[in-house]
Short mmCIF file of C-alpha atoms in Angstrom, two decimals:
data_model
loop_
_atom_site.label_atom_id
_atom_site.label_comp_id
_atom_site.label_asym_id
_atom_site.label_seq_id
_atom_site.Cartn_x
_atom_site.Cartn_y
_atom_site.Cartn_z
CA UNK A 46 -13.89 -4.40 18.37
CA UNK A 47 -11.74 -1.66 16.80
CA UNK A 48 -8.71 -2.64 14.75
CA UNK A 49 -6.24 -0.13 13.28
CA UNK A 50 -4.29 -0.90 10.11
CA UNK A 51 -1.44 1.22 8.78
CA UNK A 52 -0.72 0.36 5.15
CA UNK A 53 2.79 1.54 4.26
CA UNK A 54 3.54 2.01 0.60
CA UNK A 55 7.24 1.34 0.07
CA UNK A 56 9.87 4.07 -0.33
CA UNK A 57 11.59 4.80 -3.65
CA UNK A 58 13.05 1.66 -5.25
CA UNK A 59 15.17 0.89 -8.31
CA UNK A 60 12.89 0.25 -11.28
CA UNK A 61 15.37 -1.44 -13.64
CA UNK A 62 15.53 -4.73 -11.74
CA UNK A 63 13.35 -7.03 -13.84
CA UNK A 64 12.74 -9.31 -10.86
CA UNK A 65 9.91 -7.40 -9.20
CA UNK A 66 10.23 -9.26 -5.92
CA UNK A 67 13.91 -8.33 -5.50
CA UNK A 68 13.87 -4.61 -6.28
CA UNK A 69 15.84 -2.75 -3.63
CA UNK A 70 15.42 0.72 -2.19
CA UNK A 71 17.45 3.54 -3.68
CA UNK A 72 19.67 5.70 -1.50
CA UNK A 73 16.78 8.16 -1.28
CA UNK A 74 14.45 5.32 -0.37
CA UNK A 75 16.72 4.21 2.46
CA UNK A 76 16.74 7.78 3.79
CA UNK A 77 13.00 8.29 3.35
CA UNK A 78 12.07 5.08 5.15
CA UNK A 79 13.19 6.87 8.31
CA UNK A 80 10.01 8.93 7.89
CA UNK A 81 8.04 5.70 8.36
CA UNK A 82 10.05 4.79 11.44
CA UNK A 83 9.57 8.27 12.86
CA UNK A 84 5.82 8.21 12.20
CA UNK A 85 5.37 4.81 13.87
CA UNK A 86 7.61 5.68 16.84
CA UNK A 87 5.56 6.03 19.99
CA UNK A 88 2.42 4.50 18.47
CA UNK A 89 1.00 1.31 19.86
CA UNK A 90 1.89 -1.26 17.21
CA UNK A 91 1.22 -4.95 17.78
CA UNK A 92 2.08 -6.78 14.57
CA UNK A 93 4.01 -6.21 11.33
CA UNK A 94 2.92 -7.87 8.08
CA UNK A 95 4.29 -7.34 4.60
CA UNK A 96 4.17 -8.15 0.95
CA UNK A 97 6.97 -10.59 0.07
CA UNK A 98 8.65 -7.96 -2.14
CA UNK A 99 11.98 -6.75 -0.78
CA UNK A 100 11.22 -3.04 -1.20
CA UNK A 101 8.09 -3.35 0.95
CA UNK A 102 9.86 -5.35 3.63
CA UNK A 103 12.85 -2.99 3.73
CA UNK A 104 10.64 0.08 4.13
CA UNK A 105 9.35 -1.15 7.49
CA UNK A 106 12.47 -3.13 8.41
CA UNK A 107 14.18 -0.27 10.26
CA UNK A 108 11.17 0.09 12.57
CA UNK A 109 10.99 -3.68 13.01
CA UNK A 110 14.63 -3.92 14.01
CA UNK A 111 14.39 -0.95 16.36
CA UNK A 112 11.58 -2.60 18.35
CA UNK A 113 12.45 -6.27 17.76
CA UNK A 114 9.40 -7.04 15.64
CA UNK A 115 9.20 -10.07 13.39
CA UNK A 116 7.81 -9.19 9.95
CA UNK A 117 5.30 -11.82 8.87
CA UNK A 118 5.23 -12.24 5.09
CA UNK A 119 1.80 -12.51 3.46
CA UNK A 120 2.15 -13.38 -0.27
CA UNK A 121 -1.33 -12.08 -1.17
CA UNK A 122 -0.26 -8.54 -0.26
CA UNK A 123 2.25 -8.50 -3.13
CA UNK A 124 2.10 -5.89 -5.88
CA UNK A 125 0.11 -6.52 -9.03
CA UNK A 126 1.75 -8.25 -11.98
CA UNK A 127 1.64 -6.59 -15.39
CA UNK A 128 2.93 -9.77 -17.01
CA UNK A 129 5.81 -10.48 -19.37
CA UNK A 130 4.36 -8.67 -22.38
CA UNK A 131 6.03 -5.36 -23.23
CA UNK A 132 3.86 -2.24 -22.99
CA UNK A 133 4.57 1.04 -24.79
CA UNK A 134 3.10 3.33 -22.15
CA UNK A 135 2.51 2.36 -18.52
CA UNK A 136 0.23 5.37 -18.07
CA UNK A 137 -2.01 4.30 -20.94
CA UNK A 138 -2.05 0.71 -19.73
CA UNK A 139 -2.89 1.88 -16.21
CA UNK A 140 -5.68 4.10 -17.49
CA UNK A 141 -7.21 1.15 -19.35
CA UNK A 142 -7.05 -0.95 -16.20
CA UNK A 143 -8.75 1.71 -14.06
CA UNK A 144 -11.41 2.14 -16.77
CA UNK A 145 -11.96 -1.60 -16.95
CA UNK A 146 -11.12 -3.45 -13.74
CA UNK A 147 -11.03 -6.74 -15.70
CA UNK A 148 -8.41 -5.58 -18.24
CA UNK A 149 -5.11 -7.47 -18.19
CA UNK A 150 -2.36 -8.83 -20.40
CA UNK A 151 -2.11 -12.53 -21.19
CA UNK A 152 -0.08 -13.56 -18.13
CA UNK A 153 -0.70 -10.51 -15.97
CA UNK A 154 -3.33 -9.58 -13.39
CA UNK A 155 -6.37 -7.37 -13.63
CA UNK A 156 -7.02 -4.77 -10.93
CA UNK A 157 -9.98 -6.91 -9.91
CA UNK A 158 -7.69 -9.87 -9.27
CA UNK A 159 -5.20 -7.71 -7.37
CA UNK A 160 -8.01 -6.27 -5.27
CA UNK A 161 -9.55 -9.68 -4.58
CA UNK A 162 -6.43 -11.23 -3.10
CA UNK A 163 -5.42 -8.10 -1.15
CA UNK A 164 -8.89 -7.77 0.38
CA UNK A 165 -8.92 -11.47 1.22
CA UNK A 166 -5.54 -11.08 2.97
CA UNK A 167 -6.81 -7.98 4.80
CA UNK A 168 -9.95 -9.76 6.02
CA UNK A 169 -7.86 -12.68 7.27
CA UNK A 170 -5.60 -10.23 9.15
CA UNK A 171 -8.62 -8.46 10.66
CA UNK A 172 -9.93 -11.76 11.98
CA UNK A 173 -6.59 -13.03 13.27
CA UNK A 174 -5.48 -9.75 14.85
CA UNK A 175 -8.81 -8.25 15.85
CA UNK A 176 -8.46 -5.33 18.27
CA UNK A 177 -4.78 -4.80 17.53
CA UNK A 178 -2.76 -2.21 15.61
CA UNK A 179 -1.29 -3.67 12.43
CA UNK A 180 1.38 -2.33 10.06
CA UNK A 181 1.37 -3.77 6.52
CA UNK A 182 4.18 -3.21 4.00
CA UNK A 183 2.45 -2.58 0.68
CA UNK A 184 2.58 -1.09 -2.83
CA UNK A 185 1.01 1.69 -4.85
CA UNK A 186 -1.33 -0.33 -7.05
CA UNK A 187 -2.18 -2.93 -4.42
CA UNK A 188 -2.99 -0.28 -1.82
CA UNK A 189 -4.99 1.76 -4.32
CA UNK A 190 -7.24 -1.22 -5.11
CA UNK A 191 -7.83 -1.68 -1.38
CA UNK A 192 -8.92 1.94 -1.06
CA UNK A 193 -11.16 1.49 -4.13
CA UNK A 194 -12.88 -1.44 -2.41
CA UNK A 195 -14.09 0.89 0.34
CA UNK A 196 -14.29 4.16 -1.65
CA UNK A 197 -15.89 3.56 -5.02
CA UNK A 198 -14.99 7.03 -6.31
CA UNK A 199 -11.27 6.24 -6.16
CA UNK A 200 -10.14 5.90 -9.78
CA UNK A 201 -7.37 6.66 -12.22
CA UNK A 202 -7.15 10.36 -11.29
CA UNK A 203 -6.67 9.51 -7.63
CA UNK A 204 -4.18 6.75 -8.43
CA UNK A 205 -2.20 9.18 -10.61
CA UNK A 206 -2.11 11.70 -7.77
CA UNK A 207 -0.26 9.28 -5.47
CA UNK A 208 2.10 7.70 -8.01
CA UNK A 209 5.14 9.59 -6.69
CA UNK A 210 4.22 9.46 -3.00
CA UNK A 211 6.83 7.02 -1.68
CA UNK A 212 6.73 6.18 1.15
CA UNK A 213 3.07 6.77 1.83
CA UNK A 214 0.93 5.69 4.78
CA UNK A 215 -2.82 5.17 4.77
CA UNK A 216 -4.51 4.53 8.11
CA UNK A 217 -7.66 2.41 8.20
CA UNK A 218 -9.94 1.91 11.19
CA UNK A 219 -12.30 -1.05 11.40
CA UNK A 220 -15.11 -2.13 13.68
CA UNK A 221 -14.83 -5.87 13.17
CA UNK A 222 -14.60 -5.95 9.35
CA UNK A 223 -16.50 -2.71 8.74
CA UNK A 224 -14.25 0.16 7.64
CA UNK A 225 -15.10 3.30 9.63
CA UNK A 226 -12.29 5.66 8.55
CA UNK A 227 -9.53 5.96 5.97
CA UNK A 228 -6.89 8.68 6.34
CA UNK A 229 -3.97 9.47 4.05
CA UNK A 230 -0.90 10.63 5.95
CA UNK A 231 1.61 13.14 4.62
CA UNK A 232 4.94 11.83 5.93
CA UNK A 233 6.81 14.72 4.39
CA UNK A 234 5.03 17.23 6.61
CA UNK A 235 6.63 17.93 9.99
CA UNK A 236 3.14 17.53 11.49
CA UNK A 237 2.35 14.24 9.71
CA UNK A 238 -0.92 15.76 8.52
CA UNK A 239 -3.80 13.33 8.09
CA UNK A 240 -6.48 13.76 5.45
CA UNK A 241 -9.67 11.73 5.62
CA UNK A 242 -10.58 9.89 2.45
CA UNK A 243 -14.31 9.49 1.93
CA UNK A 244 -16.55 8.99 -1.06
CA UNK A 245 -17.05 12.76 -1.07
CA UNK A 246 -13.34 13.63 -1.15
CA UNK A 247 -11.10 13.03 -4.13
CA UNK A 248 -7.67 11.93 -3.01
CA UNK A 249 -6.02 14.40 -5.37
CA UNK A 250 -7.66 17.14 -3.35
CA UNK A 251 -6.83 15.96 0.15
CA UNK A 252 -3.22 14.80 -0.27
CA UNK A 253 -0.57 17.54 -0.24
#
């Protein structure tokens, strides 16, 4: 049974709010989320799920309100936690995490832990909504670890290439729980170009 999942990375959000769950979209983010609504318009969508973080919810909220969808919150889809410890360089910290999937700060999460809970949530959604088309409000790191689960070549270089792509949509197709296709979608193209992500294609090459 084929299930389609559209992971939607949130639009631009304010970064200075220390409460990660309550970060709101910037003015640009509120404008750019219309690209998500426009992309989803006319597609057969059955269910909307989201991370509990406000920026993820708000990115798909306009579409939800337009078509009277309820957004079901799934806590395990939340973004990864760096922890309370101060870091000098996020890029260096991120590089260490992608080099060592177990690396984390004292009260933070490793990429392995982020991936584990996101994949568990995805598998639960695939079982509960088998055969449907699902939209999931997500985040850059969380979504990247999901891609890495299916495409082992996805690493720091690919993650760096998508850091500023907000919003960003990645379409997954599954036969039961077997992933058959992953496509990155360029929302900023008038054609909504899709680029297939496979183990042979580096994301930095196929996303424009």
